[in-house]
Coordinates of C-alpha atoms in Angstrom, one line a residue:
X1 CA -29.0 -70.7 -44.6
X2 CA -29.2 -67.7 -42.0
X3 CA -27.4 -69.8 -39.3
X4 CA -24.8 -70.8 -41.7
X5 CA -24.3 -67.2 -42.7
X6 CA -24.3 -66.0 -39.1
X7 CA -22.2 -68.9 -38.1
X8 CA -19.8 -68.7 -40.3
X9 CA -19.1 -65.1 -40.5
X10 CA -18.9 -65.1 -36.9
X11 CA -15.6 -66.7 -36.7
X12 CA -14.1 -65.4 -39.8
X13 CA -13.8 -63.6 -42.8
X14 CA -12.8 -65.9 -45.1
X15 CA -10.9 -65.4 -48.9
X16 CA -12.6 -64.6 -52.2
X17 CA -12.1 -63.7 -55.7
X18 CA -10.9 -59.8 -55.7
X19 CA -12.4 -57.2 -58.2
X20 CA -10.0 -54.9 -60.1
X21 CA -11.6 -51.4 -59.3
X22 CA -9.1 -49.2 -61.1
X23 CA -9.4 -44.8 -61.6
X24 CA -8.8 -43.6 -64.4
X25 CA -7.2 -40.1 -65.2
X26 CA -10.5 -39.4 -66.4
X27 CA -12.3 -40.9 -63.5
X28 CA -13.4 -37.9 -61.3
X29 CA -16.2 -35.7 -61.3
X30 CA -13.8 -32.3 -61.8
X31 CA -10.9 -31.4 -60.2
X32 CA -12.4 -29.2 -57.4
X33 CA -11.8 -29.9 -54.1
X34 CA -15.2 -29.7 -52.8
X35 CA -17.1 -30.6 -49.2
X36 CA -19.2 -33.6 -51.4
X37 CA -21.9 -35.2 -49.4
X38 CA -23.2 -37.5 -51.8
X39 CA -24.0 -38.5 -55.2
X40 CA -26.9 -39.4 -57.1
X41 CA -27.0 -41.1 -60.7
X42 CA -29.6 -41.3 -63.0
X43 CA -30.1 -40.7 -66.8
X44 CA -30.8 -37.3 -66.3
X45 CA -31.1 -36.5 -70.2
X46 CA -32.4 -39.9 -71.5
X47 CA -29.6 -40.3 -73.8
X48 CA -29.3 -44.3 -72.6
X49 CA -26.2 -44.0 -70.4
X50 CA -25.9 -42.9 -66.4
X51 CA -25.3 -39.3 -65.1
X52 CA -24.6 -38.1 -61.9
X53 CA -25.7 -35.2 -59.5
X54 CA -23.2 -33.9 -56.7
X55 CA -24.2 -32.5 -53.7
X56 CA -21.6 -29.8 -52.2
X57 CA -21.1 -27.7 -49.7
X58 CA -22.4 -29.6 -46.0
X59 CA -22.3 -26.8 -43.4
X60 CA -20.6 -24.3 -45.9
X61 CA -22.2 -22.7 -48.8
X62 CA -21.2 -24.1 -52.3
X63 CA -22.3 -24.7 -55.7
X64 CA -24.4 -28.3 -56.1
X65 CA -23.5 -29.9 -59.7
X66 CA -24.2 -32.2 -62.3
X67 CA -22.1 -33.9 -64.8
X68 CA -23.4 -35.7 -68.2
X69 CA -22.0 -39.0 -69.3
X70 CA -20.1 -38.9 -72.4
X71 CA -21.5 -42.4 -73.6
X72 CA -18.1 -44.2 -72.5
X73 CA -18.3 -43.3 -68.5
X74 CA -16.5 -39.9 -68.3
X75 CA -18.2 -36.6 -67.7
X76 CA -16.3 -33.6 -69.7
X77 CA -19.6 -31.6 -69.4
X78 CA -21.2 -30.3 -66.1
X79 CA -23.5 -27.4 -64.6
X80 CA -24.4 -25.7 -61.9
X81 CA -27.9 -26.7 -59.8
X82 CA -29.5 -23.7 -59.2
X83 CA -28.1 -19.8 -59.7
X84 CA -27.1 -19.8 -55.5
X85 CA -24.8 -22.1 -53.5
X86 CA -26.2 -23.8 -50.5
X87 CA -25.1 -25.7 -47.6
X88 CA -26.3 -29.3 -49.4
X89 CA -25.9 -32.8 -48.3
X90 CA -28.1 -34.7 -50.6
X91 CA -29.2 -34.0 -54.4
X92 CA -31.1 -37.2 -55.3
X93 CA -32.8 -37.8 -58.7
X94 CA -36.3 -38.8 -59.1
X95 CA -39.5 -38.6 -60.8
X96 CA -41.6 -36.7 -58.6
X97 CA -44.4 -35.4 -60.6
X98 CA -44.6 -38.5 -63.0
X99 CA -43.8 -37.3 -66.1
X100 CA -41.0 -39.9 -66.5
X101 CA -37.9 -38.0 -66.2
X102 CA -35.5 -37.4 -63.0
X103 CA -35.7 -34.5 -61.3
X104 CA -34.1 -32.9 -58.1
X105 CA -34.6 -33.2 -54.7
X106 CA -32.1 -31.2 -52.6
X107 CA -31.3 -31.3 -48.7
X108 CA -29.7 -28.4 -47.2
X109 CA -28.4 -27.9 -43.4
X110 CA -30.6 -25.1 -42.0
X111 CA -32.0 -23.6 -45.5
X112 CA -35.2 -24.5 -46.7
X113 CA -34.9 -27.8 -48.7
X114 CA -35.4 -27.1 -52.7
X115 CA -36.9 -29.1 -55.6
X116 CA -35.6 -28.7 -59.7
X117 CA -37.6 -29.6 -62.5
X118 CA -36.8 -31.1 -65.2
X119 CA -37.5 -30.3 -68.8
X120 CA -37.0 -33.6 -70.6
X121 CA -34.1 -32.8 -71.7
X122 CA -31.6 -32.7 -68.9
X123 CA -32.6 -29.1 -68.0
X124 CA -33.0 -28.3 -64.4
X125 CA -35.5 -25.3 -62.8
X126 CA -36.2 -24.4 -59.6
X127 CA -39.3 -25.3 -59.0
X128 CA -40.6 -24.4 -54.9
X129 CA -38.8 -25.5 -51.1
X130 CA -40.3 -27.2 -48.8
X131 CA -39.3 -27.8 -45.2
X132 CA -38.2 -25.3 -42.4
X133 CA -35.6 -22.7 -42.4
X134 CA -34.2 -24.5 -39.0
X135 CA -34.2 -27.8 -39.7
X136 CA -30.5 -29.8 -39.7
X137 CA -31.6 -32.3 -42.5
X138 CA -29.2 -34.4 -43.3
X139 CA -31.0 -37.1 -45.5
X140 CA -34.3 -37.3 -47.7
X141 CA -36.2 -40.7 -48.2
X142 CA -38.0 -40.7 -51.1
X143 CA -41.0 -43.2 -51.4
X144 CA -44.7 -43.6 -52.0
X145 CA -45.7 -43.7 -48.1
X146 CA -49.2 -43.4 -48.5
X147 CA -50.0 -45.7 -51.8
X148 CA -51.2 -42.7 -53.8
X149 CA -48.8 -43.2 -56.8
X150 CA -46.4 -40.1 -56.1
X151 CA -43.0 -40.2 -54.4
X152 CA -43.5 -38.6 -50.7
X153 CA -40.5 -37.4 -48.9
X154 CA -39.6 -38.7 -44.8
X155 CA -37.0 -35.9 -43.9
X156 CA -34.3 -36.6 -41.6
X157 CA -33.2 -33.6 -39.4
X158 CA -30.3 -34.4 -36.9
X159 CA -31.1 -33.1 -33.6
X160 CA -34.3 -31.3 -34.5
X161 CA -37.8 -32.7 -35.7
X162 CA -38.2 -35.3 -38.2
X163 CA -40.8 -34.8 -40.9
X164 CA -43.3 -36.2 -43.8
X165 CA -44.3 -34.3 -46.6
X166 CA -46.7 -35.4 -49.0
X167 CA -46.7 -35.0 -52.6
X168 CA -49.8 -33.4 -53.7
X169 CA -49.9 -34.7 -56.8
X170 CA -47.8 -31.9 -58.8
X171 CA -45.0 -32.3 -57.5
X172 CA -45.2 -29.7 -54.5
X173 CA -44.5 -30.7 -50.6
X174 CA -46.7 -28.4 -48.6
X175 CA -48.3 -31.0 -46.1
X176 CA -46.4 -31.6 -43.4
X177 CA -46.8 -34.3 -40.8
X178 CA -44.0 -34.3 -38.0
X179 CA -43.2 -38.1 -36.8
X180 CA -41.0 -38.9 -34.0
X181 CA -39.5 -37.5 -31.1
X182 CA -37.8 -33.5 -31.6
X183 CA -34.7 -34.7 -29.9
X184 CA -34.0 -37.9 -32.4
X185 CA -30.6 -37.3 -34.7
X186 CA -31.6 -38.6 -37.5
X187 CA -29.3 -38.5 -40.1
X188 CA -30.3 -41.4 -42.6
X189 CA -34.3 -42.5 -43.7
X190 CA -34.8 -45.8 -45.7
X191 CA -38.1 -47.0 -46.3
X192 CA -39.5 -50.6 -46.6
X193 CA -42.0 -52.7 -45.8
X194 CA -39.8 -54.9 -43.2
X195 CA -42.5 -56.3 -41.4
X196 CA -44.4 -57.6 -44.4
X197 CA -47.6 -56.1 -44.1
X198 CA -48.3 -54.2 -47.1
X199 CA -47.0 -50.6 -45.6
X200 CA -44.0 -48.5 -45.9
X201 CA -41.8 -48.6 -43.0
X202 CA -39.3 -46.0 -42.0
X203 CA -36.1 -47.4 -40.8
X204 CA -33.9 -44.6 -39.2
X205 CA -30.3 -44.3 -38.6
X206 CA -29.4 -42.1 -35.3
X207 CA -26.2 -40.4 -34.5
X208 CA -25.2 -38.8 -31.0
X209 CA -25.5 -42.3 -29.4
X210 CA -29.2 -42.6 -29.8
X211 CA -31.1 -45.9 -30.5
X212 CA -32.4 -46.4 -34.6
X213 CA -35.7 -46.9 -34.7
X214 CA -37.8 -48.5 -37.6
X215 CA -41.5 -46.9 -37.7
X216 CA -44.2 -48.7 -38.8
X217 CA -46.5 -47.7 -41.5
X218 CA -48.6 -46.3 -42.4
X219 CA -49.3 -43.9 -39.5
X220 CA -45.2 -44.1 -38.6
X221 CA -46.3 -43.9 -34.9
X222 CA -45.4 -47.3 -33.5
X223 CA -42.3 -47.9 -33.4
X224 CA -39.2 -50.5 -32.0
X225 CA -35.5 -49.8 -31.7
X226 CA -32.7 -51.7 -33.2
X227 CA -29.0 -51.7 -32.8
X228 CA -26.0 -52.2 -29.9
X229 CA -28.1 -48.6 -27.7
X230 CA -25.3 -46.3 -28.4
X231 CA -24.0 -46.3 -31.7
X232 CA -23.1 -43.6 -34.4
X233 CA -25.2 -44.8 -37.1
X234 CA -23.8 -43.1 -40.3
X235 CA -26.3 -45.0 -43.1
X236 CA -28.2 -47.4 -43.3
X237 CA -29.3 -49.9 -46.1
X238 CA -32.5 -52.5 -46.3
X239 CA -31.9 -55.6 -48.4
X240 CA -32.2 -59.1 -48.0
X241 CA -28.0 -59.7 -47.6
X242 CA -29.1 -64.3 -46.6
X243 CA -31.9 -64.5 -49.4
X244 CA -34.5 -65.8 -46.7
X245 CA -37.5 -63.7 -47.9
X246 CA -36.8 -61.4 -45.4
X247 CA -35.5 -57.5 -45.0
X248 CA -32.5 -57.2 -43.5
X249 CA -30.7 -54.0 -42.3
X250 CA -26.8 -53.1 -42.9
X251 CA -25.9 -50.3 -40.4
X252 CA -22.4 -48.4 -40.4
X253 CA -20.8 -46.7 -37.6
X254 CA -18.3 -44.2 -36.7
X255 CA -15.2 -45.6 -34.6
X256 CA -17.0 -48.7 -34.1
X257 CA -17.8 -52.2 -35.8
X258 CA -20.5 -52.4 -38.5
X259 CA -23.6 -54.3 -38.0
X260 CA -26.3 -56.3 -40.5
X261 CA -29.5 -57.1 -38.6
X262 CA -31.3 -60.0 -39.7
X263 CA -35.0 -60.2 -40.4
X264 CA -37.1 -63.1 -39.5
X265 CA -40.6 -63.5 -38.6
X266 CA -40.4 -62.0 -35.1
X267 CA -39.6 -58.7 -37.4
X268 CA -37.5 -57.4 -34.5
X269 CA -33.9 -57.6 -35.6
X270 CA -32.7 -59.2 -32.8
X271 CA -30.1 -61.5 -34.7
X272 CA -26.8 -59.9 -35.5
X273 CA -23.4 -60.0 -37.2
X274 CA -20.9 -57.5 -36.7
X275 CA -18.2 -56.9 -39.9
X276 CA -15.6 -54.4 -40.7
X277 CA -13.1 -53.0 -37.8
X278 CA -13.8 -51.2 -34.4
X279 CA -11.2 -48.8 -35.2
X280 CA -13.0 -47.6 -39.1
X281 CA -14.2 -44.1 -39.3
X282 CA -17.1 -45.5 -41.8
X283 CA -19.3 -42.7 -43.1
X284 CA -20.8 -44.4 -46.8
X285 CA -22.5 -47.1 -47.6
X286 CA -23.9 -49.2 -50.3
X287 CA -25.3 -52.5 -51.3
X288 CA -25.4 -53.8 -54.9
X289 CA -24.0 -57.4 -56.6
X290 CA -20.5 -56.5 -57.4
X291 CA -19.4 -59.5 -59.2
X292 CA -23.2 -60.8 -61.0
X293 CA -22.6 -64.2 -58.5
X294 CA -26.6 -63.1 -57.6
X295 CA -25.4 -62.5 -53.9
X296 CA -25.5 -59.0 -52.6
X297 CA -21.9 -57.6 -51.4
X298 CA -21.2 -54.1 -49.6
X299 CA -18.8 -51.1 -50.0
X300 CA -17.7 -49.0 -47.4
X301 CA -16.4 -45.1 -47.2
X302 CA -14.0 -44.5 -44.6
X303 CA -12.8 -41.5 -43.1
X304 CA -8.7 -41.1 -43.6
X305 CA -8.7 -44.9 -43.9
X306 CA -8.8 -47.0 -47.1
X307 CA -12.2 -47.7 -48.1
X308 CA -13.7 -51.3 -48.5
X309 CA -15.6 -53.7 -50.1
X310 CA -17.0 -57.0 -48.9
X311 CA -17.9 -59.7 -51.1
X312 CA -20.7 -62.1 -50.3
X313 CA -20.2 -66.1 -51.2
X314 CA -23.7 -67.1 -49.5
X315 CA -22.4 -68.0 -46.0
X316 CA -19.5 -65.7 -45.3
X317 CA -18.4 -61.9 -46.4
X318 CA -14.8 -61.5 -47.2
X319 CA -12.8 -57.9 -47.1
X320 CA -11.0 -55.8 -49.3
X321 CA -9.5 -52.5 -49.2
X322 CA -9.7 -50.2 -52.5
X323 CA -9.0 -46.4 -52.8
X324 CA -6.7 -43.8 -51.3
X325 CA -6.1 -43.7 -47.8
X326 CA -6.1 -40.3 -47.6
X327 CA -9.9 -39.4 -48.7
X328 CA -13.1 -38.8 -46.0
X329 CA -15.7 -40.6 -48.6
X330 CA -19.0 -39.2 -47.7
X331 CA -21.2 -41.2 -50.1
X332 CA -20.7 -44.5 -52.1
X333 CA -23.1 -44.8 -55.1
X334 CA -23.3 -47.8 -57.1
X335 CA -23.8 -47.9 -61.1
X336 CA -23.0 -48.9 -64.5
X337 CA -21.5 -45.5 -65.6
X338 CA -19.6 -47.2 -68.7
X339 CA -22.5 -49.3 -70.0
X340 CA -20.4 -52.6 -69.4
X341 CA -23.1 -54.3 -67.6
X342 CA -21.0 -54.4 -64.3
X343 CA -21.6 -51.6 -61.4
X344 CA -18.9 -49.5 -60.4
X345 CA -18.3 -47.0 -57.4
X346 CA -18.8 -43.4 -57.3
X347 CA -17.2 -42.0 -54.1
X348 CA -18.7 -38.6 -53.0
X349 CA -15.5 -37.1 -51.2
X350 CA -15.1 -34.1 -48.7
X351 CA -12.6 -31.8 -49.2
X352 CA -11.0 -33.6 -52.1
X353 CA -11.7 -35.0 -56.1
X354 CA -14.9 -37.2 -56.1
X355 CA -13.2 -40.2 -57.6
X356 CA -14.8 -43.4 -59.8
X357 CA -13.3 -46.5 -59.8
X358 CA -14.5 -48.7 -62.9
X359 CA -15.1 -52.3 -62.2
X360 CA -13.2 -54.5 -64.8
X361 CA -14.5 -57.8 -63.3
X362 CA -12.7 -60.5 -61.0
X363 CA -9.4 -61.0 -60.5
X364 CA -7.5 -64.4 -61.9
X365 CA -5.6 -65.6 -59.2

């Protein structure tokens, strides 16, 4: 299976069936042209539909927002998260205190990161800070890293020390553990058991032409490199793209081709496959089954270029453009916002409206 996938895909991208992704006049998260960096989805108010949290600001102070789904896939009601504007890169929805509702964890650039607790009805109250004021936080990985049943946090700090913050069981993160080198330009971290030893590992996307790394759990001291060695990797997703039972790593790069690194019994990720174009300035990545054929597809967001999705037919990827050519898409999230059973695309665009592209199924030839 892997040989077929690699060999055919290395030769060409073949034709596949295009999906009808359409934006609607109401299919945006407000009309403001904010510096959005990320969206996160989940049922915030327990009403059975998908709501959206948006992180705004990046290096400049702006308010983060929550958008409430009206049940039809439109978002006519919103609130600010907290009472102050921040330099935010992420606002992740996750249950950090095991009370069965979604809280919000916010990553900020050179401001302490924040926790907002949910009252169970979709109302959020500031609870605590974590992290360091001087950290250049770009990403947060939420996962149970010590297997105690509570979500912990791995913090990606570009060109400053990365840290792990262990959950104390009440949704507080005061236990700080440094990992990796202090000079790593980490922008994204994903947790997955890539070597199948029963412990979560941390997979890092590094910028500034630094090699990407995998730190092996449970102590996150031993590591290996993966990638081309001088990548400008913005984001990674770990998923079994070729359905062989091993984790693969999808990595997107600014100003270079993107890559799938295939896992196997060696757990070294030496086999790889490029996709996309070397001229693409790819900023955002998401993976999901767009056409409901049981295979994982890829969506990427670019900087002032058309965004793209890649349909995986099991032996090849087919690329299609979608969306506007004028957006700087910092974040892509996939979710069924209109409850019709398929995955829609939510874009976090920096400097323009955040748009939703609704999946209307495959176009008939």
